[in-house]
Tab-separated table of N, CA, C and O in Angstrom:
chain	number	residue	atom	x	y	z
A	1	UNK	N	17.066	-5.384	-5.969
A	1	UNK	CA	18.504	-5.344	-5.787
A	1	UNK	C	19.179	-6.191	-6.864
A	1	UNK	O	20.230	-5.831	-7.367
A	2	UNK	N	18.554	-7.287	-7.250
A	2	UNK	CA	19.125	-8.156	-8.277
A	2	UNK	C	19.259	-7.414	-9.614
A	2	UNK	O	20.278	-7.525	-10.291
A	3	UNK	N	18.236	-6.645	-9.973
A	3	UNK	CA	18.285	-5.895	-11.235
A	3	UNK	C	19.452	-4.913	-11.236
A	3	UNK	O	20.129	-4.732	-12.254
A	4	UNK	N	19.716	-4.287	-10.092
A	4	UNK	CA	20.815	-3.326	-10.002
A	4	UNK	C	22.171	-4.004	-9.951
A	4	UNK	O	23.170	-3.419	-10.368
A	5	UNK	N	22.215	-5.228	-9.466
A	5	UNK	CA	23.465	-5.989	-9.507
A	5	UNK	C	23.851	-6.276	-10.958
A	5	UNK	O	25.031	-6.321	-11.296
A	6	UNK	N	22.839	-6.416	-11.794
A	6	UNK	CA	23.083	-6.685	-13.213
A	6	UNK	C	23.319	-5.407	-14.014
A	6	UNK	O	24.074	-5.411	-14.982
A	7	UNK	N	22.655	-4.314	-13.620
A	7	UNK	CA	22.762	-3.053	-14.357
A	7	UNK	C	22.540	-1.891	-13.403
A	7	UNK	O	21.405	-1.521	-13.111
A	8	UNK	N	23.626	-1.272	-12.946
A	8	UNK	CA	23.540	-0.156	-11.994
A	8	UNK	C	22.974	1.111	-12.612
A	8	UNK	O	22.697	2.067	-11.896
A	9	UNK	N	22.761	1.145	-13.921
A	9	UNK	CA	22.204	2.328	-14.564
A	9	UNK	C	20.704	2.173	-14.837
A	9	UNK	O	20.116	2.986	-15.543
A	10	UNK	N	20.081	1.165	-14.260
A	10	UNK	CA	18.654	0.907	-14.461
A	10	UNK	C	17.833	1.892	-13.622
A	10	UNK	O	17.587	1.680	-12.437
A	11	UNK	N	17.417	2.964	-14.251
A	11	UNK	CA	16.708	4.042	-13.562
A	11	UNK	C	15.408	3.561	-12.914
A	11	UNK	O	15.094	3.945	-11.786
A	12	UNK	N	14.668	2.729	-13.601
A	12	UNK	CA	13.409	2.212	-13.045
A	12	UNK	C	13.654	1.377	-11.802
A	12	UNK	O	12.912	1.475	-10.821
A	13	UNK	N	14.685	0.565	-11.817
A	13	UNK	CA	14.999	-0.273	-10.655
A	13	UNK	C	15.384	0.586	-9.456
A	13	UNK	O	14.968	0.302	-8.324
A	14	UNK	N	16.162	1.637	-9.683
A	14	UNK	CA	16.529	2.543	-8.587
A	14	UNK	C	15.296	3.214	-8.015
A	14	UNK	O	15.130	3.317	-6.807
A	15	UNK	N	14.420	3.693	-8.890
A	15	UNK	CA	13.203	4.351	-8.428
A	15	UNK	C	12.328	3.384	-7.638
A	15	UNK	O	11.835	3.717	-6.558
A	16	UNK	N	12.143	2.185	-8.154
A	16	UNK	CA	11.322	1.183	-7.464
A	16	UNK	C	11.908	0.827	-6.105
A	16	UNK	O	11.153	0.633	-5.137
A	17	UNK	N	13.207	0.737	-6.013
A	17	UNK	CA	13.850	0.442	-4.735
A	17	UNK	C	13.616	1.589	-3.757
A	17	UNK	O	13.312	1.355	-2.583
A	18	UNK	N	13.712	2.810	-4.224
A	18	UNK	CA	13.429	3.962	-3.369
A	18	UNK	C	12.008	3.937	-2.840
A	18	UNK	O	11.761	4.204	-1.662
A	19	UNK	N	11.069	3.596	-3.681
A	19	UNK	CA	9.668	3.502	-3.272
A	19	UNK	C	9.499	2.417	-2.207
A	19	UNK	O	8.742	2.586	-1.250
A	20	UNK	N	10.214	1.308	-2.351
A	20	UNK	CA	10.067	0.172	-1.438
A	20	UNK	C	10.689	0.422	-0.058
A	20	UNK	O	10.249	-0.169	0.927
A	21	UNK	N	11.692	1.292	0.004
A	21	UNK	CA	12.367	1.543	1.280
A	21	UNK	C	11.547	2.455	2.185
A	21	UNK	O	10.924	3.408	1.718
A	22	UNK	N	11.579	2.173	3.468
A	22	UNK	CA	10.979	3.062	4.465
A	22	UNK	C	11.968	4.172	4.788
A	22	UNK	O	13.173	4.030	4.567
A	23	UNK	N	11.472	5.285	5.325
A	23	UNK	CA	12.363	6.351	5.769
A	23	UNK	C	13.318	5.799	6.817
A	23	UNK	O	12.892	5.097	7.731
A	24	UNK	N	14.577	6.083	6.667
A	24	UNK	CA	15.586	5.606	7.610
A	24	UNK	C	16.139	4.229	7.274
A	24	UNK	O	17.175	3.834	7.792
A	25	UNK	N	15.469	3.495	6.413
A	25	UNK	CA	15.935	2.162	6.021
A	25	UNK	C	17.015	2.303	4.955
A	25	UNK	O	16.988	3.212	4.135
A	26	UNK	N	17.980	1.397	4.973
A	26	UNK	CA	19.059	1.391	3.981
A	26	UNK	C	19.164	-0.001	3.385
A	26	UNK	O	18.740	-0.979	3.983
A	27	UNK	N	19.749	-0.064	2.203
A	27	UNK	CA	19.913	-1.330	1.504
A	27	UNK	C	21.309	-1.366	0.878
A	27	UNK	O	21.852	-0.328	0.502
A	28	UNK	N	21.878	-2.551	0.793
A	28	UNK	CA	23.179	-2.723	0.139
A	28	UNK	C	22.975	-3.083	-1.327
A	28	UNK	O	22.241	-4.016	-1.647
A	29	UNK	N	23.624	-2.330	-2.201
A	29	UNK	CA	23.620	-2.613	-3.629
A	29	UNK	C	25.073	-2.658	-4.068
A	29	UNK	O	25.793	-1.668	-3.938
A	30	UNK	N	25.484	-3.808	-4.527
A	30	UNK	CA	26.866	-3.998	-4.982
A	30	UNK	C	27.879	-3.518	-3.945
A	30	UNK	O	28.866	-2.861	-4.270
A	31	UNK	N	27.590	-3.809	-2.664
A	31	UNK	CA	28.517	-3.507	-1.584
A	31	UNK	C	28.449	-2.090	-1.040
A	31	UNK	O	29.193	-1.741	-0.132
A	32	UNK	N	27.565	-1.258	-1.571
A	32	UNK	CA	27.424	0.129	-1.102
A	32	UNK	C	26.034	0.319	-0.500
A	32	UNK	O	25.049	-0.198	-1.024
A	33	UNK	N	25.970	1.095	0.579
A	33	UNK	CA	24.713	1.335	1.271
A	33	UNK	C	23.969	2.527	0.667
A	33	UNK	O	24.569	3.572	0.412
A	34	UNK	N	22.662	2.359	0.460
A	34	UNK	CA	21.824	3.405	-0.131
A	34	UNK	C	20.580	3.632	0.722
A	34	UNK	O	19.950	2.683	1.186
A	35	UNK	N	20.205	4.894	0.867
A	35	UNK	CA	18.958	5.275	1.519
A	35	UNK	C	17.896	5.490	0.442
A	35	UNK	O	18.186	5.463	-0.767
A	36	UNK	N	16.679	5.764	0.872
A	36	UNK	CA	15.581	6.102	-0.036
A	36	UNK	C	15.994	7.268	-0.938
A	36	UNK	O	15.846	7.204	-2.159
A	37	UNK	N	16.521	8.314	-0.332
A	37	UNK	CA	16.956	9.501	-1.066
A	37	UNK	C	18.065	9.154	-2.061
A	37	UNK	O	18.034	9.584	-3.218
A	38	UNK	N	19.033	8.342	-1.625
A	38	UNK	CA	20.130	7.930	-2.505
A	38	UNK	C	19.604	7.188	-3.736
A	38	UNK	O	20.129	7.350	-4.842
A	39	UNK	N	18.579	6.369	-3.536
A	39	UNK	CA	18.003	5.607	-4.651
A	39	UNK	C	17.374	6.540	-5.681
A	39	UNK	O	17.549	6.345	-6.888
A	40	UNK	N	16.648	7.546	-5.219
A	40	UNK	CA	16.042	8.496	-6.149
A	40	UNK	C	17.102	9.304	-6.893
A	40	UNK	O	16.958	9.563	-8.091
A	41	UNK	N	18.160	9.688	-6.208
A	41	UNK	CA	19.260	10.400	-6.869
A	41	UNK	C	19.897	9.503	-7.925
A	41	UNK	O	20.170	9.944	-9.049
A	42	UNK	N	20.108	8.243	-7.604
A	42	UNK	CA	20.692	7.301	-8.569
A	42	UNK	C	19.771	7.125	-9.776
A	42	UNK	O	20.237	7.055	-10.915
A	43	UNK	N	18.463	7.063	-9.521
A	43	UNK	CA	17.496	6.934	-10.621
A	43	UNK	C	17.590	8.133	-11.562
A	43	UNK	O	17.607	7.979	-12.793
A	44	UNK	N	17.673	9.333	-10.998
A	44	UNK	CA	17.736	10.538	-11.812
A	44	UNK	C	19.109	10.748	-12.444
A	44	UNK	O	19.209	11.363	-13.505
A	45	UNK	N	20.141	10.241	-11.809
A	45	UNK	CA	21.468	10.300	-12.413
A	45	UNK	C	21.488	9.474	-13.694
A	45	UNK	O	22.098	9.860	-14.693
A	46	UNK	N	20.784	8.352	-13.670
A	46	UNK	CA	20.705	7.485	-14.853
A	46	UNK	C	19.777	8.058	-15.927
A	46	UNK	O	20.032	7.896	-17.119
A	47	UNK	N	18.684	8.722	-15.502
A	47	UNK	CA	17.713	9.292	-16.443
A	47	UNK	C	16.971	10.427	-15.751
A	47	UNK	O	16.077	10.180	-14.943
A	48	UNK	N	17.341	11.651	-16.089
A	48	UNK	CA	16.755	12.804	-15.406
A	48	UNK	C	15.558	13.412	-16.139
A	48	UNK	O	15.189	14.554	-15.928
A	49	UNK	N	14.900	12.617	-16.980
A	49	UNK	CA	13.782	13.127	-17.772
A	49	UNK	C	12.415	12.666	-17.263
A	49	UNK	O	11.403	13.004	-17.868
A	50	UNK	N	12.360	11.924	-16.177
A	50	UNK	CA	11.095	11.363	-15.696
A	50	UNK	C	10.512	12.195	-14.551
A	50	UNK	O	11.109	12.298	-13.484
A	51	UNK	N	9.347	12.769	-14.767
A	51	UNK	CA	8.720	13.644	-13.772
A	51	UNK	C	8.368	12.908	-12.482
A	51	UNK	O	8.453	13.491	-11.391
A	52	UNK	N	7.981	11.666	-12.575
A	52	UNK	CA	7.621	10.902	-11.365
A	52	UNK	C	8.841	10.719	-10.472
A	52	UNK	O	8.750	10.833	-9.252
A	53	UNK	N	9.982	10.470	-11.056
A	53	UNK	CA	11.215	10.315	-10.260
A	53	UNK	C	11.590	11.629	-9.597
A	53	UNK	O	12.053	11.653	-8.450
A	54	UNK	N	11.401	12.750	-10.289
A	54	UNK	CA	11.665	14.061	-9.682
A	54	UNK	C	10.712	14.298	-8.515
A	54	UNK	O	11.101	14.809	-7.473
A	55	UNK	N	9.455	13.932	-8.680
A	55	UNK	CA	8.477	14.079	-7.607
A	55	UNK	C	8.875	13.236	-6.406
A	55	UNK	O	8.839	13.700	-5.266
A	56	UNK	N	9.268	11.999	-6.640
A	56	UNK	CA	9.682	11.121	-5.547
A	56	UNK	C	10.865	11.711	-4.785
A	56	UNK	O	10.886	11.687	-3.550
A	57	UNK	N	11.831	12.241	-5.512
A	57	UNK	CA	12.981	12.867	-4.862
A	57	UNK	C	12.535	14.079	-4.052
A	57	UNK	O	12.947	14.253	-2.899
A	58	UNK	N	11.671	14.906	-4.626
A	58	UNK	CA	11.189	16.082	-3.920
A	58	UNK	C	10.440	15.749	-2.648
A	58	UNK	O	10.610	16.404	-1.618
A	59	UNK	N	9.631	14.717	-2.679
A	59	UNK	CA	8.883	14.297	-1.492
A	59	UNK	C	9.840	13.777	-0.421
A	59	UNK	O	9.676	14.051	0.763
A	60	UNK	N	10.868	13.035	-0.821
A	60	UNK	CA	11.806	12.435	0.136
A	60	UNK	C	12.818	13.444	0.698
A	60	UNK	O	13.326	13.250	1.806
A	61	UNK	N	13.090	14.504	-0.039
A	61	UNK	CA	14.109	15.474	0.363
A	61	UNK	C	13.589	16.371	1.490
A	61	UNK	O	12.550	17.006	1.342
A	62	UNK	N	14.280	16.410	2.620
A	62	UNK	CA	13.833	17.271	3.719
A	62	UNK	C	13.870	18.760	3.338
A	62	UNK	O	14.717	19.192	2.556
A	63	UNK	N	12.946	19.517	3.895
A	63	UNK	CA	12.897	20.966	3.675
A	63	UNK	C	14.224	21.573	4.132
A	63	UNK	O	14.745	21.225	5.186
A	64	UNK	N	14.764	22.454	3.310
A	64	UNK	CA	16.011	23.121	3.651
A	64	UNK	C	17.258	22.376	3.206
A	64	UNK	O	18.357	22.912	3.260
A	65	UNK	N	17.097	21.141	2.772
A	65	UNK	CA	18.239	20.352	2.310
A	65	UNK	C	18.261	20.376	0.785
A	65	UNK	O	17.223	20.479	0.145
A	66	UNK	N	19.452	20.274	0.205
A	66	UNK	CA	19.599	20.165	-1.241
A	66	UNK	C	20.315	18.860	-1.552
A	66	UNK	O	20.902	18.232	-0.676
A	67	UNK	N	20.264	18.483	-2.818
A	67	UNK	CA	20.969	17.287	-3.259
A	67	UNK	C	21.506	17.526	-4.664
A	67	UNK	O	21.028	18.413	-5.375
A	68	UNK	N	22.490	16.742	-5.038
A	68	UNK	CA	23.091	16.859	-6.367
A	68	UNK	C	22.568	15.764	-7.283
A	68	UNK	O	22.528	14.589	-6.902
A	69	UNK	N	22.180	16.166	-8.482
A	69	UNK	CA	21.821	15.231	-9.547
A	69	UNK	C	22.610	15.667	-10.766
A	69	UNK	O	22.475	16.806	-11.221
A	70	UNK	N	23.432	14.784	-11.259
A	70	UNK	CA	24.283	15.091	-12.412
A	70	UNK	C	25.041	16.406	-12.223
A	70	UNK	O	25.073	17.262	-13.100
A	71	UNK	N	25.622	16.562	-11.030
A	71	UNK	CA	26.479	17.682	-10.654
A	71	UNK	C	25.750	19.028	-10.555
A	71	UNK	O	26.385	20.073	-10.512
A	72	UNK	N	24.421	19.008	-10.516
A	72	UNK	CA	23.646	20.232	-10.321
A	72	UNK	C	22.867	20.108	-9.017
A	72	UNK	O	22.317	19.055	-8.713
A	73	UNK	N	22.842	21.199	-8.260
A	73	UNK	CA	22.192	21.197	-6.952
A	73	UNK	C	20.700	21.521	-7.083
A	73	UNK	O	20.320	22.432	-7.815
A	74	UNK	N	19.862	20.753	-6.358
A	74	UNK	CA	18.414	20.939	-6.375
A	74	UNK	C	17.861	20.991	-4.963
A	74	UNK	O	18.268	20.213	-4.107
A	75	UNK	N	16.887	21.874	-4.759
A	75	UNK	CA	16.151	21.948	-3.496
A	75	UNK	C	14.856	21.151	-3.637
A	75	UNK	O	14.493	20.714	-4.746
A	76	UNK	N	14.150	20.989	-2.543
A	76	UNK	CA	12.859	20.308	-2.542
A	76	UNK	C	11.908	20.964	-3.549
A	76	UNK	O	11.282	20.290	-4.359
A	77	UNK	N	11.812	22.295	-3.486
A	77	UNK	CA	10.907	23.031	-4.382
A	77	UNK	C	11.277	22.826	-5.842
A	77	UNK	O	10.408	22.607	-6.684
A	78	UNK	N	12.562	22.855	-6.145
A	78	UNK	CA	13.003	22.665	-7.534
A	78	UNK	C	12.667	21.269	-8.036
A	78	UNK	O	12.314	21.095	-9.206
A	79	UNK	N	12.757	20.276	-7.179
A	79	UNK	CA	12.423	18.907	-7.579
A	79	UNK	C	10.935	18.769	-7.865
A	79	UNK	O	10.528	18.037	-8.770
A	80	UNK	N	10.117	19.465	-7.085
A	80	UNK	CA	8.666	19.340	-7.207
A	80	UNK	C	8.049	20.273	-8.258
A	80	UNK	O	6.903	20.070	-8.659
A	81	UNK	N	8.797	21.274	-8.688
A	81	UNK	CA	8.254	22.282	-9.641
A	81	UNK	C	8.194	21.738	-11.055
A	81	UNK	O	8.931	20.911	-11.467
């Protein structure tokens, strides 16, 4: 959380925070609440070129749900492909 307080665009820090959170757990970063899924989206918003971050998002995303990364919608399958 400290790394993100210093730099909210730190993709690695967002990904690491997502990995550390349990399902259903939330954390406050700079006054805003984030879930595991939110952390992975933030990581990919900062840098959408890392396959491991896409995999993490795909694993965390429930079947049938989509999410937006850089204004584009992705399904679980698209994240994992």
